């Protein structure tokens, strides 16, 4: 199946739309579902999807940022081709190799409602745990996501220090991210903090941040 050009995701939740509806998958996930043919030594058991066409954010390190000149198919050096949503859901229906489904989100108007709708569609065809990674939203959306079937929410804090955060994530707010983590913990009972190694932090600062969020009860996922 040929890759589709990405289009704005809100088409997914408008039932009256008849045009092909794209959903982005990591290349490995597309191979696992049989939507792309390629050799793979070890098949992932987590299905990685991406929600959104282009991010409104301007994170200096991200290929999906609104002003990035990088290949728009990329995120974290991984290719994310787009496929018709119905094709993805039909392959997900009863897929025994998938043990978890992770939805990576971009920042754009209408995201929270689109995310709830996508989770509901996925949950209707596959019972495996669903994780989402997202920027801060109002707490009521967390309640709706949990009701839709989300098990865990991760947050891309990305930076070990507030100084670096302000330099590489303009338009976002350090304190709001930490408040959002507390809101997630209150609603879900668990939360994940995503940190990127190599944004200019010292080893000491990185270790300090990892220990800090661990002491607060959050799990940590490291990226580089």
PDB file of C-alpha atoms in Angstrom:
ATOM      1  CA  UNK A   1       0.000   0.000   0.000  1.00  0.00           C
ATOM      2  CA  UNK A   2       1.385   3.393  -0.967  1.00  0.00           C
ATOM      3  CA  UNK A   3       1.917   6.056   1.663  1.00  0.00           C
ATOM      4  CA  UNK A   4      -0.642   8.854   1.745  1.00  0.00           C
ATOM      5  CA  UNK A   5       0.070  12.546   1.973  1.00  0.00           C
ATOM      6  CA  UNK A   6      -0.813  13.824   5.432  1.00  0.00           C
ATOM      7  CA  UNK A   7      -3.970  15.928   5.824  1.00  0.00           C
ATOM      8  CA  UNK A   8      -5.475  17.693   8.849  1.00  0.00           C
ATOM      9  CA  UNK A   9      -6.699  15.031  11.278  1.00  0.00           C
ATOM     10  CA  UNK A  10     -10.133  16.525  12.088  1.00  0.00           C
ATOM     11  CA  UNK A  11     -11.473  14.615   9.052  1.00  0.00           C
ATOM     12  CA  UNK A  12     -11.284  11.467  11.170  1.00  0.00           C
ATOM     13  CA  UNK A  13     -14.143  12.397  13.487  1.00  0.00           C
ATOM     14  CA  UNK A  14     -16.488  13.832  10.872  1.00  0.00           C
ATOM     15  CA  UNK A  15     -18.562  10.840   9.804  1.00  0.00           C
ATOM     16  CA  UNK A  16     -19.979  12.597   6.766  1.00  0.00           C
ATOM     17  CA  UNK A  17     -16.530  12.953   5.195  1.00  0.00           C
ATOM     18  CA  UNK A  18     -15.890  10.407   2.452  1.00  0.00           C
ATOM     19  CA  UNK A  19     -12.353  11.388   1.450  1.00  0.00           C
ATOM     20  CA  UNK A  20      -9.521   9.073   2.558  1.00  0.00           C
ATOM     21  CA  UNK A  21      -8.666   9.715   6.199  1.00  0.00           C
ATOM     22  CA  UNK A  22      -4.966   9.568   7.133  1.00  0.00           C
ATOM     23  CA  UNK A  23      -3.385   8.386  10.345  1.00  0.00           C
ATOM     24  CA  UNK A  24       0.376   8.413  10.768  1.00  0.00           C
ATOM     25  CA  UNK A  25       2.239   5.336  11.986  1.00  0.00           C
ATOM     26  CA  UNK A  26       5.880   4.775  12.765  1.00  0.00           C
ATOM     27  CA  UNK A  27       7.436   2.809   9.924  1.00  0.00           C
ATOM     28  CA  UNK A  28       7.952  -0.219  12.172  1.00  0.00           C
ATOM     29  CA  UNK A  29       4.302  -0.143  13.216  1.00  0.00           C
ATOM     30  CA  UNK A  30       3.210   0.030   9.580  1.00  0.00           C
ATOM     31  CA  UNK A  31       5.304  -3.051   8.855  1.00  0.00           C
ATOM     32  CA  UNK A  32       3.805  -4.925  11.818  1.00  0.00           C
ATOM     33  CA  UNK A  33       0.272  -4.229  10.577  1.00  0.00           C
ATOM     34  CA  UNK A  34       1.167  -5.285   7.046  1.00  0.00           C
ATOM     35  CA  UNK A  35       0.613  -1.802   5.652  1.00  0.00           C
ATOM     36  CA  UNK A  36       4.199  -1.565   4.404  1.00  0.00           C
ATOM     37  CA  UNK A  37       6.512  -4.278   3.130  1.00  0.00           C
ATOM     38  CA  UNK A  38      10.044  -4.290   4.541  1.00  0.00           C
ATOM     39  CA  UNK A  39      12.430  -6.605   6.367  1.00  0.00           C
ATOM     40  CA  UNK A  40      12.548  -6.252  10.143  1.00  0.00           C
ATOM     41  CA  UNK A  41      14.718  -8.263  12.538  1.00  0.00           C
ATOM     42  CA  UNK A  42      12.599  -7.666  15.647  1.00  0.00           C
ATOM     43  CA  UNK A  43       8.951  -6.678  15.405  1.00  0.00           C
ATOM     44  CA  UNK A  44       7.747  -4.123  17.987  1.00  0.00           C
ATOM     45  CA  UNK A  45       4.834  -5.090  20.213  1.00  0.00           C
ATOM     46  CA  UNK A  46       3.853  -1.452  20.793  1.00  0.00           C
ATOM     47  CA  UNK A  47       2.010   0.237  17.949  1.00  0.00           C
ATOM     48  CA  UNK A  48       3.075   3.878  17.584  1.00  0.00           C
ATOM     49  CA  UNK A  49       0.671   6.339  15.959  1.00  0.00           C
ATOM     50  CA  UNK A  50       0.866  10.108  15.476  1.00  0.00           C
ATOM     51  CA  UNK A  51      -2.097  12.474  15.571  1.00  0.00           C
ATOM     52  CA  UNK A  52      -1.824  15.724  13.631  1.00  0.00           C
ATOM     53  CA  UNK A  53      -0.416  17.086  10.387  1.00  0.00           C
ATOM     54  CA  UNK A  54       1.885  19.905  11.480  1.00  0.00           C
ATOM     55  CA  UNK A  55       2.534  21.144  15.009  1.00  0.00           C
ATOM     56  CA  UNK A  56       1.812  24.709  16.090  1.00  0.00           C
ATOM     57  CA  UNK A  57       4.740  24.452  18.493  1.00  0.00           C
ATOM     58  CA  UNK A  58       8.204  25.753  17.700  1.00  0.00           C
ATOM     59  CA  UNK A  59      10.419  23.348  19.644  1.00  0.00           C
ATOM     60  CA  UNK A  60      13.944  23.863  18.307  1.00  0.00           C
ATOM     61  CA  UNK A  61      14.768  20.146  18.172  1.00  0.00           C
ATOM     62  CA  UNK A  62      11.583  18.840  16.530  1.00  0.00           C
ATOM     63  CA  UNK A  63      11.078  18.021  12.847  1.00  0.00           C
ATOM     64  CA  UNK A  64       7.322  18.554  13.314  1.00  0.00           C
ATOM     65  CA  UNK A  65       7.691  22.152  14.542  1.00  0.00           C
ATOM     66  CA  UNK A  66       5.834  24.769  12.515  1.00  0.00           C
ATOM     67  CA  UNK A  67       9.015  26.432  11.263  1.00  0.00           C
ATOM     68  CA  UNK A  68      11.157  23.312  10.891  1.00  0.00           C
ATOM     69  CA  UNK A  69      12.890  22.735   7.554  1.00  0.00           C
ATOM     70  CA  UNK A  70      13.410  19.032   8.263  1.00  0.00           C
ATOM     71  CA  UNK A  71      11.630  16.263   6.378  1.00  0.00           C
ATOM     72  CA  UNK A  72       8.012  16.502   7.663  1.00  0.00           C
ATOM     73  CA  UNK A  73       7.711  12.712   7.637  1.00  0.00           C
ATOM     74  CA  UNK A  74      10.213  12.491  10.491  1.00  0.00           C
ATOM     75  CA  UNK A  75       9.937  12.522  14.261  1.00  0.00           C
ATOM     76  CA  UNK A  76      12.913  11.460  16.397  1.00  0.00           C
ATOM     77  CA  UNK A  77      14.666  10.263  13.232  1.00  0.00           C
ATOM     78  CA  UNK A  78      11.794   7.848  12.549  1.00  0.00           C
ATOM     79  CA  UNK A  79       9.663   7.983   9.388  1.00  0.00           C
ATOM     80  CA  UNK A  80       5.917   8.306  10.058  1.00  0.00           C
ATOM     81  CA  UNK A  81       3.966   7.603   6.851  1.00  0.00           C
ATOM     82  CA  UNK A  82       0.223   8.257   6.729  1.00  0.00           C
ATOM     83  CA  UNK A  83      -2.452   5.653   6.033  1.00  0.00           C
ATOM     84  CA  UNK A  84      -6.219   5.626   5.799  1.00  0.00           C
ATOM     85  CA  UNK A  85      -7.682   5.376   9.305  1.00  0.00           C
ATOM     86  CA  UNK A  86     -10.113   2.629   8.308  1.00  0.00           C
ATOM     87  CA  UNK A  87      -7.234   0.537   6.937  1.00  0.00           C
ATOM     88  CA  UNK A  88      -5.362   0.915  10.223  1.00  0.00           C
ATOM     89  CA  UNK A  89      -8.407   0.025  12.319  1.00  0.00           C
ATOM     90  CA  UNK A  90      -9.173  -3.043  10.211  1.00  0.00           C
ATOM     91  CA  UNK A  91      -5.604  -4.313  10.742  1.00  0.00           C
ATOM     92  CA  UNK A  92      -5.796  -3.520  14.455  1.00  0.00           C
ATOM     93  CA  UNK A  93      -8.979  -5.528  14.873  1.00  0.00           C
ATOM     94  CA  UNK A  94      -7.804  -8.630  16.714  1.00  0.00           C
ATOM     95  CA  UNK A  95      -4.107  -8.051  15.892  1.00  0.00           C
ATOM     96  CA  UNK A  96      -2.369 -10.539  18.246  1.00  0.00           C
ATOM     97  CA  UNK A  97       1.094  -9.029  17.879  1.00  0.00           C
ATOM     98  CA  UNK A  98       0.072  -5.640  19.324  1.00  0.00           C
ATOM     99  CA  UNK A  99       0.382  -5.445  23.116  1.00  0.00           C
ATOM    100  CA  UNK A 100       0.112  -1.664  23.582  1.00  0.00           C
ATOM    101  CA  UNK A 101      -0.961   1.290  21.446  1.00  0.00           C
ATOM    102  CA  UNK A 102       0.757   4.660  21.866  1.00  0.00           C
ATOM    103  CA  UNK A 103      -0.645   7.869  20.388  1.00  0.00           C
ATOM    104  CA  UNK A 104       1.868  10.683  19.913  1.00  0.00           C
ATOM    105  CA  UNK A 105       0.150  14.047  19.458  1.00  0.00           C
ATOM    106  CA  UNK A 106       1.055  17.321  17.809  1.00  0.00           C
ATOM    107  CA  UNK A 107      -0.300  20.677  18.926  1.00  0.00           C
ATOM    108  CA  UNK A 108      -3.150  22.070  16.811  1.00  0.00           C
ATOM    109  CA  UNK A 109      -6.676  23.495  17.320  1.00  0.00           C
ATOM    110  CA  UNK A 110      -9.200  20.805  18.138  1.00  0.00           C
ATOM    111  CA  UNK A 111      -6.640  18.226  19.233  1.00  0.00           C
ATOM    112  CA  UNK A 112      -8.315  17.117  22.500  1.00  0.00           C
ATOM    113  CA  UNK A 113     -11.626  16.262  20.819  1.00  0.00           C
ATOM    114  CA  UNK A 114      -9.847  14.495  17.966  1.00  0.00           C
ATOM    115  CA  UNK A 115      -7.788  12.493  20.445  1.00  0.00           C
ATOM    116  CA  UNK A 116     -10.841  11.334  22.390  1.00  0.00           C
ATOM    117  CA  UNK A 117     -12.513  10.310  19.124  1.00  0.00           C
ATOM    118  CA  UNK A 118      -9.453   8.382  17.961  1.00  0.00           C
ATOM    119  CA  UNK A 119      -9.103   6.541  21.269  1.00  0.00           C
ATOM    120  CA  UNK A 120     -12.768   5.539  21.113  1.00  0.00           C
ATOM    121  CA  UNK A 121     -12.304   4.185  17.579  1.00  0.00           C
ATOM    122  CA  UNK A 122      -9.216   2.216  18.589  1.00  0.00           C
ATOM    123  CA  UNK A 123     -10.831   0.852  21.738  1.00  0.00           C
ATOM    124  CA  UNK A 124     -13.780  -0.394  19.691  1.00  0.00           C
ATOM    125  CA  UNK A 125     -11.539  -2.790  17.728  1.00  0.00           C
ATOM    126  CA  UNK A 126      -8.640  -3.602  20.058  1.00  0.00           C
ATOM    127  CA  UNK A 127      -8.565  -4.186  23.843  1.00  0.00           C
ATOM    128  CA  UNK A 128      -4.858  -3.531  24.418  1.00  0.00           C
ATOM    129  CA  UNK A 129      -3.717  -0.672  26.734  1.00  0.00           C
ATOM    130  CA  UNK A 130      -3.603   2.786  25.161  1.00  0.00           C
ATOM    131  CA  UNK A 131      -1.018   5.422  26.080  1.00  0.00           C
ATOM    132  CA  UNK A 132      -0.960   9.003  24.854  1.00  0.00           C
ATOM    133  CA  UNK A 133       1.781  11.620  24.848  1.00  0.00           C
ATOM    134  CA  UNK A 134       0.510  15.175  24.846  1.00  0.00           C
ATOM    135  CA  UNK A 135       1.044  18.788  25.798  1.00  0.00           C
ATOM    136  CA  UNK A 136      -0.993  20.323  28.645  1.00  0.00           C
ATOM    137  CA  UNK A 137      -4.779  20.478  28.256  1.00  0.00           C
ATOM    138  CA  UNK A 138      -7.562  21.288  30.694  1.00  0.00           C
ATOM    139  CA  UNK A 139      -8.198  18.552  33.303  1.00  0.00           C
ATOM    140  CA  UNK A 140     -11.672  17.792  31.966  1.00  0.00           C
ATOM    141  CA  UNK A 141     -10.054  16.420  28.815  1.00  0.00           C
ATOM    142  CA  UNK A 142      -8.016  14.027  30.928  1.00  0.00           C
ATOM    143  CA  UNK A 143     -11.242  12.768  32.476  1.00  0.00           C
ATOM    144  CA  UNK A 144     -12.709  12.228  29.013  1.00  0.00           C
ATOM    145  CA  UNK A 145      -9.586  10.459  27.791  1.00  0.00           C
ATOM    146  CA  UNK A 146      -9.679   8.093  30.742  1.00  0.00           C
ATOM    147  CA  UNK A 147     -13.345   7.358  30.108  1.00  0.00           C
ATOM    148  CA  UNK A 148     -12.553   6.699  26.434  1.00  0.00           C
ATOM    149  CA  UNK A 149      -9.995   4.056  27.376  1.00  0.00           C
ATOM    150  CA  UNK A 150      -6.604   5.714  27.882  1.00  0.00           C
ATOM    151  CA  UNK A 151      -4.520   3.929  30.510  1.00  0.00           C
ATOM    152  CA  UNK A 152      -1.464   6.197  30.736  1.00  0.00           C
ATOM    153  CA  UNK A 153      -0.532   9.765  29.771  1.00  0.00           C
ATOM    154  CA  UNK A 154       3.023  10.878  29.078  1.00  0.00           C
ATOM    155  CA  UNK A 155       4.248  14.468  28.889  1.00  0.00           C
ATOM    156  CA  UNK A 156       7.131  15.730  26.767  1.00  0.00           C
ATOM    157  CA  UNK A 157       8.801  17.982  29.302  1.00  0.00           C
ATOM    158  CA  UNK A 158      11.939  17.190  27.273  1.00  0.00           C
ATOM    159  CA  UNK A 159      14.311  19.470  29.206  1.00  0.00           C
ATOM    160  CA  UNK A 160      16.140  18.829  32.460  1.00  0.00           C
ATOM    161  CA  UNK A 161      16.224  22.509  33.458  1.00  0.00           C
ATOM    162  CA  UNK A 162      13.893  25.475  33.154  1.00  0.00           C
ATOM    163  CA  UNK A 163      16.614  27.541  31.463  1.00  0.00           C
ATOM    164  CA  UNK A 164      16.985  25.040  28.624  1.00  0.00           C
ATOM    165  CA  UNK A 165      13.211  24.639  28.419  1.00  0.00           C
ATOM    166  CA  UNK A 166      12.798  28.369  27.769  1.00  0.00           C
ATOM    167  CA  UNK A 167      15.491  28.275  25.087  1.00  0.00           C
ATOM    168  CA  UNK A 168      14.257  25.300  23.074  1.00  0.00           C
ATOM    169  CA  UNK A 169      10.481  25.232  23.745  1.00  0.00           C
ATOM    170  CA  UNK A 170       9.284  28.810  23.107  1.00  0.00           C
ATOM    171  CA  UNK A 171       5.610  29.382  23.760  1.00  0.00           C
ATOM    172  CA  UNK A 172       5.368  26.661  26.396  1.00  0.00           C
ATOM    173  CA  UNK A 173       5.510  27.146  30.158  1.00  0.00           C
ATOM    174  CA  UNK A 174       7.651  25.136  32.575  1.00  0.00           C
ATOM    175  CA  UNK A 175       5.313  25.564  35.543  1.00  0.00           C
ATOM    176  CA  UNK A 176       2.244  24.575  33.519  1.00  0.00           C
ATOM    177  CA  UNK A 177       3.897  21.319  32.463  1.00  0.00           C
ATOM    178  CA  UNK A 178       4.574  20.406  36.088  1.00  0.00           C
ATOM    179  CA  UNK A 179       1.030  21.349  37.068  1.00  0.00           C
ATOM    180  CA  UNK A 180      -0.254  19.164  34.224  1.00  0.00           C
ATOM    181  CA  UNK A 181       1.749  16.208  35.520  1.00  0.00           C
ATOM    182  CA  UNK A 182       0.078  16.602  38.896  1.00  0.00           C
ATOM    183  CA  UNK A 183      -3.341  16.715  37.214  1.00  0.00           C
ATOM    184  CA  UNK A 184      -2.557  13.512  35.315  1.00  0.00           C
ATOM    185  CA  UNK A 185      -1.423  11.794  38.501  1.00  0.00           C
ATOM    186  CA  UNK A 186      -4.610  12.831  40.278  1.00  0.00           C
ATOM    187  CA  UNK A 187      -6.857  11.484  37.516  1.00  0.00           C
ATOM    188  CA  UNK A 188      -4.915   8.433  36.309  1.00  0.00           C
ATOM    189  CA  UNK A 189      -2.848   7.535  39.368  1.00  0.00           C
ATOM    190  CA  UNK A 190       0.295   7.458  37.220  1.00  0.00           C
ATOM    191  CA  UNK A 191       2.131   9.666  34.732  1.00  0.00           C
ATOM    192  CA  UNK A 192       5.235   9.545  32.549  1.00  0.00           C
ATOM    193  CA  UNK A 193       7.795  12.295  32.016  1.00  0.00           C
ATOM    194  CA  UNK A 194       9.711  12.284  28.721  1.00  0.00           C
ATOM    195  CA  UNK A 195      13.203  13.793  28.860  1.00  0.00           C
ATOM    196  CA  UNK A 196      15.654  14.292  25.988  1.00  0.00           C
ATOM    197  CA  UNK A 197      19.353  13.754  26.652  1.00  0.00           C
ATOM    198  CA  UNK A 198      21.670  16.145  24.835  1.00  0.00           C
ATOM    199  CA  UNK A 199      19.898  19.522  24.783  1.00  0.00           C
ATOM    200  CA  UNK A 200      22.761  21.208  26.606  1.00  0.00           C
ATOM    201  CA  UNK A 201      22.153  19.980  30.140  1.00  0.00           C
ATOM    202  CA  UNK A 202      24.924  18.714  32.398  1.00  0.00           C
ATOM    203  CA  UNK A 203      24.934  15.106  33.556  1.00  0.00           C
ATOM    204  CA  UNK A 204      24.337  16.379  37.073  1.00  0.00           C
ATOM    205  CA  UNK A 205      21.283  18.409  36.017  1.00  0.00           C
ATOM    206  CA  UNK A 206      19.815  15.449  34.138  1.00  0.00           C
ATOM    207  CA  UNK A 207      20.292  13.075  37.051  1.00  0.00           C
ATOM    208  CA  UNK A 208      18.821  15.647  39.431  1.00  0.00           C
ATOM    209  CA  UNK A 209      15.687  16.000  37.288  1.00  0.00           C
ATOM    210  CA  UNK A 210      15.270  12.245  36.930  1.00  0.00           C
ATOM    211  CA  UNK A 211      15.523  11.833  40.698  1.00  0.00           C
ATOM    212  CA  UNK A 212      13.129  14.723  41.301  1.00  0.00           C
ATOM    213  CA  UNK A 213      10.337  13.380  39.096  1.00  0.00           C
ATOM    214  CA  UNK A 214      10.915   9.848  40.393  1.00  0.00           C
ATOM    215  CA  UNK A 215      10.506  11.092  43.957  1.00  0.00           C
ATOM    216  CA  UNK A 216       7.218  12.698  42.910  1.00  0.00           C
ATOM    217  CA  UNK A 217       5.930   9.318  41.743  1.00  0.00           C
ATOM    218  CA  UNK A 218       6.308   9.801  37.985  1.00  0.00           C
ATOM    219  CA  UNK A 219       8.018   7.332  35.665  1.00  0.00           C
ATOM    220  CA  UNK A 220      10.733   8.588  33.307  1.00  0.00           C
ATOM    221  CA  UNK A 221      11.312   7.843  29.620  1.00  0.00           C
ATOM    222  CA  UNK A 222      14.625   8.979  28.133  1.00  0.00           C
ATOM    223  CA  UNK A 223      15.177  10.026  24.521  1.00  0.00           C
ATOM    224  CA  UNK A 224      18.291  11.195  22.696  1.00  0.00           C
TER     225      UNK A 224
END
